[in-house]
CSV table of C-alpha atoms in Angstrom, one decimal:
chain,number,residue,atom,x,y,z
A,1,MET,CA,5.2,6.7,22.3
A,2,HIS,CA,4.5,3.7,20.1
A,3,ALA,CA,2.2,0.7,20.4
A,4,ILE,CA,3.3,-2.9,20.2
A,5,ILE,CA,1.0,-5.9,19.7
A,6,GLU,CA,2.4,-9.4,19.8
A,7,PRO,CA,1.2,-12.9,20.5
A,8,THR,CA,2.6,-14.8,23.4
A,9,ALA,CA,2.1,-18.4,24.6
A,10,THR,CA,-0.9,-17.4,26.7
A,11,ASP,CA,-2.5,-14.3,25.1
A,12,LEU,CA,-2.2,-11.4,22.7
A,13,HIS,CA,-0.1,-8.8,24.5
A,14,CYS,CA,-0.6,-5.1,23.8
A,15,HIS,CA,1.7,-2.5,25.3
A,16,LEU,CA,2.8,1.1,24.9
A,17,SER,CA,6.4,2.2,25.1
A,18,GLY,CA,7.0,4.3,28.1
A,19,ALA,CA,3.5,3.9,29.5
A,20,PRO,CA,1.9,1.6,32.1
A,21,GLY,CA,-1.3,-0.3,31.5
A,22,ASP,CA,-0.7,-3.3,29.3
A,23,LEU,CA,-3.6,-5.1,27.7
A,24,HIS,CA,-3.9,-8.9,27.5
A,25,LEU,CA,-6.4,-10.4,25.2
A,26,ASP,CA,-7.6,-14.0,24.9
A,27,ARG,CA,-5.8,-15.9,22.1
A,28,ALA,CA,-8.8,-17.8,20.8
A,29,ASP,CA,-11.1,-14.8,20.8
A,30,ALA,CA,-8.4,-12.7,19.2
A,31,LEU,CA,-7.9,-15.2,16.4
A,32,ALA,CA,-11.6,-15.3,15.5
A,33,ARG,CA,-11.9,-11.5,15.6
A,34,LEU,CA,-8.8,-10.8,13.5
A,35,GLN,CA,-9.7,-13.4,10.8
A,36,ALA,CA,-13.2,-12.0,10.6
A,37,TRP,CA,-11.9,-8.4,10.2
A,38,GLY,CA,-9.5,-9.5,7.6
A,39,GLU,CA,-12.3,-11.2,5.5
A,40,ARG,CA,-14.6,-8.2,5.9
A,41,CYS,CA,-11.9,-5.8,4.9
A,42,ALA,CA,-11.1,-7.7,1.7
A,43,LYS,CA,-14.8,-7.5,0.8
A,44,ALA,CA,-15.1,-3.8,1.7
A,45,VAL,CA,-12.0,-2.9,-0.4
A,46,GLU,CA,-13.4,-4.9,-3.4
A,47,ALA,CA,-16.7,-3.0,-3.1
A,48,ASN,CA,-14.9,0.3,-2.5
A,49,ASP,CA,-17.1,0.7,0.6
A,50,ASP,CA,-15.5,3.4,2.8
A,51,ASP,CA,-18.3,3.1,5.4
A,52,ALA,CA,-17.6,-0.5,5.9
A,53,LEU,CA,-13.9,0.2,6.3
A,54,LEU,CA,-14.6,2.9,8.8
A,55,ALA,CA,-16.8,0.5,10.8
A,56,ILE,CA,-14.1,-2.1,10.8
A,57,GLY,CA,-11.5,0.5,12.0
A,58,ARG,CA,-13.8,1.6,14.8
A,59,GLU,CA,-14.4,-2.0,15.9
A,60,LEU,CA,-10.7,-2.6,16.1
A,61,HIS,CA,-10.3,0.5,18.1
A,62,GLY,CA,-13.1,-0.4,20.5
A,63,TRP,CA,-11.6,-3.9,21.0
A,64,LEU,CA,-8.2,-2.5,21.9
A,65,ASP,CA,-9.6,0.3,24.1
A,66,SER,CA,-10.7,-1.7,27.1
A,67,PRO,CA,-9.7,-0.1,29.3
A,68,ALA,CA,-8.5,3.0,27.3
A,69,TRP,CA,-5.4,1.4,25.9
A,70,ILE,CA,-5.3,2.3,22.2
A,71,SER,CA,-6.8,5.8,22.8
A,72,GLN,CA,-3.6,6.8,24.8
A,73,TRP,CA,-1.7,6.3,21.5
A,74,ALA,CA,-4.2,7.0,18.7
A,75,ARG,CA,-4.4,10.7,19.0
A,76,ASP,CA,-0.9,11.5,20.2
A,77,GLU,CA,0.6,14.5,18.5
A,78,ALA,CA,3.8,12.8,17.7
A,79,VAL,CA,4.4,10.4,14.8
A,80,GLN,CA,2.2,7.4,15.5
A,81,ARG,CA,3.9,4.0,15.3
A,82,LEU,CA,2.2,0.6,15.6
A,83,GLU,CA,4.5,-2.4,15.8
A,84,ILE,CA,3.0,-5.8,14.9
A,85,ARG,CA,5.5,-8.4,16.1
A,86,ALA,CA,5.3,-12.0,15.0
A,87,ALA,CA,8.2,-14.2,16.0
A,88,GLU,CA,6.5,-17.2,14.2
A,89,PRO,CA,4.7,-15.5,11.3
A,90,THR,CA,3.1,-18.7,10.0
A,91,GLU,CA,1.4,-19.5,13.3
A,92,PRO,CA,-2.4,-18.8,12.9
A,93,LEU,CA,-2.7,-16.0,15.4
A,94,ALA,CA,0.5,-14.3,14.2
A,95,ALA,CA,-0.6,-14.6,10.5
A,96,ALA,CA,-4.0,-13.1,11.3
A,97,LEU,CA,-2.4,-10.3,13.3
A,98,LEU,CA,0.0,-9.5,10.4
A,99,ALA,CA,-2.9,-9.5,7.9
A,100,CYS,CA,-5.2,-7.4,9.9
A,101,PRO,CA,-6.0,-4.0,8.3
A,102,TRP,CA,-4.4,-1.9,10.9
A,103,GLU,CA,-4.1,1.0,8.4
A,104,PHE,CA,-7.8,1.5,8.8
A,105,LEU,CA,-7.8,2.0,12.5
A,106,ALA,CA,-10.5,4.6,13.4
A,107,ASP,CA,-12.2,6.3,16.3
A,108,GLU,CA,-15.3,8.5,16.6
A,109,GLN,CA,-13.4,11.3,14.8
A,110,GLY,CA,-12.6,9.1,11.8
A,111,PHE,CA,-9.6,7.2,10.4
A,112,ILE,CA,-6.6,7.7,12.6
A,113,ALA,CA,-4.4,8.2,9.6
A,114,ALA,CA,-6.6,10.7,7.9
A,115,GLY,CA,-6.0,14.4,7.8
A,116,ARG,CA,-2.9,14.4,10.1
A,117,ALA,CA,0.2,16.4,9.7
A,118,THR,CA,2.2,13.5,11.1
A,119,PRO,CA,2.0,10.0,9.5
A,120,LEU,CA,0.8,6.7,10.8
A,121,HIS,CA,3.6,4.1,10.6
A,122,ILE,CA,2.6,0.4,10.7
A,123,ILE,CA,5.7,-1.8,11.3
A,124,ARG,CA,5.2,-5.5,10.7
A,125,VAL,CA,8.1,-7.5,12.2
A,126,ARG,CA,8.2,-11.0,10.9
A,127,GLY,CA,10.4,-13.4,12.8
A,128,GLU,CA,12.9,-12.8,15.5
A,129,ALA,CA,14.4,-9.3,15.5
A,130,SER,CA,16.6,-7.3,17.9
A,131,ALA,CA,15.4,-4.0,19.4
A,132,ASP,CA,18.1,-2.3,17.3
A,133,ASP,CA,16.8,-4.0,14.1
A,134,ILE,CA,13.2,-2.9,14.9
A,135,GLU,CA,14.3,0.6,15.4
A,136,ALA,CA,16.3,0.6,12.2
A,137,ALA,CA,13.3,-0.7,10.3
A,138,ALA,CA,11.0,1.9,11.8
A,139,ARG,CA,13.4,4.7,10.9
A,140,ALA,CA,13.7,3.4,7.4
A,141,VAL,CA,9.9,3.3,6.9
A,142,ALA,CA,9.7,6.9,8.2
A,143,ARG,CA,12.5,8.1,5.9
A,144,ARG,CA,10.8,6.4,3.0
A,145,SER,CA,7.6,8.4,3.7
A,146,GLU,CA,9.8,11.6,3.8
A,147,ALA,CA,11.4,10.6,0.5
A,148,ASP,CA,7.9,10.2,-1.1
A,149,ALA,CA,7.0,13.8,0.0
A,150,ILE,CA,10.4,15.1,-1.2
A,151,ALA,CA,9.9,13.4,-4.6
A,152,ALA,CA,6.4,14.8,-4.9
A,153,GLY,CA,7.8,18.3,-4.3
A,154,GLY,CA,10.1,17.8,-7.3
A,155,SER,CA,13.5,17.1,-5.5
A,156,LEU,CA,14.0,13.8,-7.3
A,157,ASP,CA,17.7,13.5,-6.8
A,158,GLU,CA,17.4,14.1,-3.0
A,159,ALA,CA,14.6,11.5,-2.8
A,160,LEU,CA,16.7,9.0,-4.7
A,161,GLU,CA,19.6,9.5,-2.4
A,162,ILE,CA,17.5,8.8,0.6
A,163,LEU,CA,15.8,5.8,-0.8
A,164,ARG,CA,19.0,4.2,-2.1
A,165,GLY,CA,21.5,5.3,0.6
A,166,GLU,CA,19.4,5.2,3.7
A,167,VAL,CA,16.3,3.0,3.2
A,168,LEU,CA,17.1,0.2,0.8
A,169,SER,CA,20.4,-0.6,2.6
A,170,VAL,CA,18.5,-1.2,5.9
A,171,PHE,CA,16.0,-3.7,4.4
A,172,GLU,CA,18.8,-5.5,2.6
A,173,ARG,CA,20.7,-5.8,5.8
A,174,LEU,CA,17.6,-7.1,7.6
A,175,ASP,CA,16.8,-9.4,4.7
A,176,ASP,CA,13.2,-8.1,4.6
A,177,SER,CA,12.1,-9.0,1.1
A,178,ARG,CA,8.7,-7.3,1.4
A,179,GLU,CA,10.0,-3.9,2.5
A,180,LYS,CA,13.0,-4.1,0.1
A,181,ALA,CA,10.6,-4.7,-2.8
A,182,ILE,CA,8.4,-1.8,-1.8
A,183,THR,CA,11.4,0.5,-1.6
A,184,GLN,CA,12.7,-0.7,-5.0
A,185,GLY,CA,9.3,0.2,-6.4
A,186,ARG,CA,9.7,3.8,-5.0
A,187,ILE,CA,13.2,4.0,-6.5
A,188,ALA,CA,12.0,2.8,-9.9
A,189,ASP,CA,9.3,5.4,-9.9
A,190,VAL,CA,11.8,8.2,-9.3
A,191,LEU,CA,14.2,6.7,-11.9
A,192,LEU,CA,11.3,6.8,-14.4
A,193,ALA,CA,10.6,10.4,-13.6
A,194,THR,CA,14.2,11.3,-14.2
A,195,GLY,CA,14.4,9.4,-17.5
A,196,GLN,CA,16.6,6.6,-16.3
A,197,LEU,CA,14.4,4.0,-18.0
A,198,ASP,CA,16.7,1.0,-18.2
A,199,GLU,CA,17.5,1.2,-14.5
A,200,ALA,CA,13.8,1.6,-13.7
A,201,MET,CA,12.9,-1.5,-15.8
A,202,ALA,CA,15.7,-3.6,-14.2
A,203,LEU,CA,14.4,-2.8,-10.7
A,204,GLN,CA,10.8,-3.7,-11.7
A,205,GLU,CA,12.0,-7.0,-13.2
A,206,GLU,CA,13.9,-7.8,-10.0
A,207,ARG,CA,10.9,-7.0,-7.9
A,208,LEU,CA,8.5,-9.1,-9.9
A,209,PRO,CA,9.3,-12.6,-8.6
A,210,VAL,CA,9.5,-11.4,-5.0
A,211,VAL,CA,6.1,-9.6,-5.1
A,212,THR,CA,4.5,-12.6,-6.9
A,213,ALA,CA,5.8,-15.0,-4.3
A,214,LEU,CA,4.5,-12.8,-1.5
A,215,GLY,CA,1.0,-12.8,-3.1
A,216,ASP,CA,1.0,-9.0,-3.1
A,217,GLN,CA,-1.6,-8.2,-5.7
A,218,GLU,CA,-1.4,-4.4,-5.2
A,219,GLY,CA,2.4,-4.6,-5.7
A,220,LEU,CA,1.9,-6.7,-8.8
A,221,ALA,CA,-0.5,-4.2,-10.3
A,222,HIS,CA,2.0,-1.4,-9.6
A,223,ILE,CA,4.8,-3.3,-11.3
A,224,ARG,CA,2.8,-4.1,-14.5
A,225,TYR,CA,1.6,-0.5,-14.7
A,226,SER,CA,5.1,0.8,-14.2
A,227,MET,CA,6.6,-1.5,-16.8
A,228,ALA,CA,4.0,-0.3,-19.4
A,229,ASN,CA,4.9,3.3,-18.5
A,230,ILE,CA,8.6,2.6,-19.1
A,231,ARG,CA,7.9,0.9,-22.4
A,232,ILE,CA,5.9,3.8,-23.6
A,233,ALA,CA,8.6,6.2,-22.5
A,234,ARG,CA,11.0,4.1,-24.5
A,235,GLY,CA,8.8,4.4,-27.5
A,236,GLU,CA,8.0,0.7,-27.7
A,237,HIS,CA,4.4,1.4,-28.5
A,238,GLU,CA,5.7,2.7,-31.9
A,239,SER,CA,8.2,-0.1,-32.5
A,240,GLY,CA,6.0,-3.1,-32.5
A,241,ASN,CA,5.5,-3.8,-28.8
A,242,LEU,CA,2.0,-2.4,-28.3
A,243,GLN,CA,0.6,-5.8,-27.5
A,244,GLN,CA,2.8,-6.3,-24.4
A,245,ILE,CA,2.0,-2.9,-23.1
A,246,TYR,CA,-1.7,-3.7,-23.5
A,247,GLU,CA,-1.3,-7.0,-21.6
A,248,GLU,CA,0.6,-5.3,-18.8
A,249,LEU,CA,-1.9,-2.5,-18.4
A,250,THR,CA,-4.9,-4.9,-18.7
A,251,GLU,CA,-3.5,-7.1,-15.9
A,252,ALA,CA,-2.8,-4.0,-13.7
A,253,PHE,CA,-6.3,-2.6,-14.4
A,254,GLN,CA,-8.1,-5.9,-13.7
A,255,ILE,CA,-6.2,-6.4,-10.4
A,256,SER,CA,-7.1,-2.9,-9.3
A,257,CYS,CA,-10.8,-3.4,-10.2
A,258,GLN,CA,-10.9,-6.7,-8.3
A,259,GLN,CA,-9.4,-4.9,-5.2
A,260,GLY,CA,-11.6,-1.8,-5.6
A,261,HIS,CA,-8.7,0.6,-5.5
A,262,ALA,CA,-10.3,3.7,-7.0
A,263,ASP,CA,-7.1,5.7,-7.3
A,264,ALA,CA,-5.3,2.9,-9.1
A,265,ILE,CA,-8.3,2.2,-11.4
A,266,GLY,CA,-8.3,5.9,-12.3
A,267,GLY,CA,-4.6,6.3,-13.0
A,268,ILE,CA,-4.2,3.0,-14.9
A,269,GLY,CA,-7.4,3.4,-16.7
A,270,LEU,CA,-6.4,6.7,-18.3
A,271,LEU,CA,-3.3,5.1,-19.8
A,272,LEU,CA,-5.1,1.9,-20.8
A,273,VAL,CA,-7.8,3.8,-22.7
A,274,GLN,CA,-5.1,5.5,-24.7
A,275,VAL,CA,-3.3,2.2,-25.5
A,276,LEU,CA,-6.7,0.7,-26.5
A,277,ALA,CA,-7.3,3.6,-28.8
A,278,MET,CA,-3.9,3.2,-30.4
A,279,GLY,CA,-4.8,-0.4,-31.1
A,280,GLY,CA,-8.1,0.5,-32.7
A,281,LEU,CA,-10.1,-1.1,-29.9
A,282,ARG,CA,-12.6,1.7,-29.5
A,283,ASP,CA,-15.5,-0.2,-27.8
A,284,GLU,CA,-13.1,-1.7,-25.2
A,285,ALA,CA,-11.6,1.8,-24.7
A,286,VAL,CA,-15.1,3.3,-24.1
A,287,GLU,CA,-16.0,0.6,-21.6
A,288,THR,CA,-12.7,1.1,-19.8
A,289,LEU,CA,-13.2,4.8,-19.7
A,290,ASP,CA,-16.6,4.4,-18.1
A,291,THR,CA,-15.1,2.4,-15.3
A,292,THR,CA,-12.3,5.0,-15.0
A,293,GLU,CA,-14.8,7.8,-14.8
A,294,ASP,CA,-16.7,6.0,-12.0
A,295,ALA,CA,-13.4,5.7,-10.0
A,296,PHE,CA,-12.7,9.4,-10.4
A,297,THR,CA,-16.3,10.2,-9.4
A,298,THR,CA,-15.9,8.2,-6.3
A,299,LEU,CA,-12.7,10.0,-5.5
A,300,ARG,CA,-14.2,13.4,-6.3
A,301,ASP,CA,-11.1,14.0,-8.5
A,302,LEU,CA,-12.0,16.9,-10.7
A,303,ASP,CA,-8.7,16.8,-12.6
A,304,GLY,CA,-9.2,13.1,-13.3
A,305,LEU,CA,-12.7,13.7,-14.6
A,306,ALA,CA,-11.4,16.5,-16.8
A,307,GLN,CA,-8.9,14.0,-18.4
A,308,VAL,CA,-11.8,11.5,-18.8
A,309,LYS,CA,-13.7,14.2,-20.7
A,310,GLN,CA,-10.8,14.9,-23.0
A,311,LEU,CA,-10.3,11.2,-23.8
A,312,ARG,CA,-14.1,10.8,-24.4
A,313,GLN,CA,-13.9,13.6,-26.9
A,314,MET,CA,-10.9,12.0,-28.6
A,315,LEU,CA,-12.8,8.7,-28.9
A,316,ASP,CA,-15.9,10.4,-30.3
A,317,ALA,CA,-13.9,12.3,-32.9
């Protein structure tokens, strides 16, 4: 079973595949609610406020559960799939629907996506798409998640084969620039891990104008951080290119701090501190390390905190 939400000429139509009981919501009321949730979510993310995100997720759930619509889907044991369809993505209601933080959907038990053996897939369909194309996109998103898990388990070649052979080709055929760029980023990460540095850099350079045009700040931070990582792996920090590495990491770190992404702040911060130390900028390195430590404390990441301690000892030496 998967849930589908899409604007029509008269209302916001919510329906479940293979189940009765559609939900029809007033367009004007829906637009105001969705825009407000989007604004509140941006502030909560920037403040790293999990309680506020949980509250937003529960409000979304409550709005869609009258009468008991979303709860039929939300705790289903199968893979949960929510399709947001917008035939005219620039229309105000459609744009608000696409921007809404559906990933934070929550009920009384907590975030729907948290602590589940099966994933939550949010499929945003921009423009007209056939049923076959939507199914292909959904399968590709699912396979990308599987490839992530496979790569994390160390089977990098298998993950790369899935991402290149099964996932990327789908989004290229569908001309979905956003999902293509996301997939290219995953491929570049695997290429970096396998030492294929030039290929990884070429993909990040190809992604950069697309991600910038989309206004995807999180994606931009990932690209800049990845480029810096590749340059270090190439040894560019020892061959006169430390300044560019510093600039890329600083941009990635600042974006992550603005968005309040603690995991990104921690990961990028650890590398930035080392680059700052290489450049002799001890005071800036200490300040960055303090912010990085706060991020790992928020995440309760003991390994990250241990690395912070080691870097602090290095700076104090």
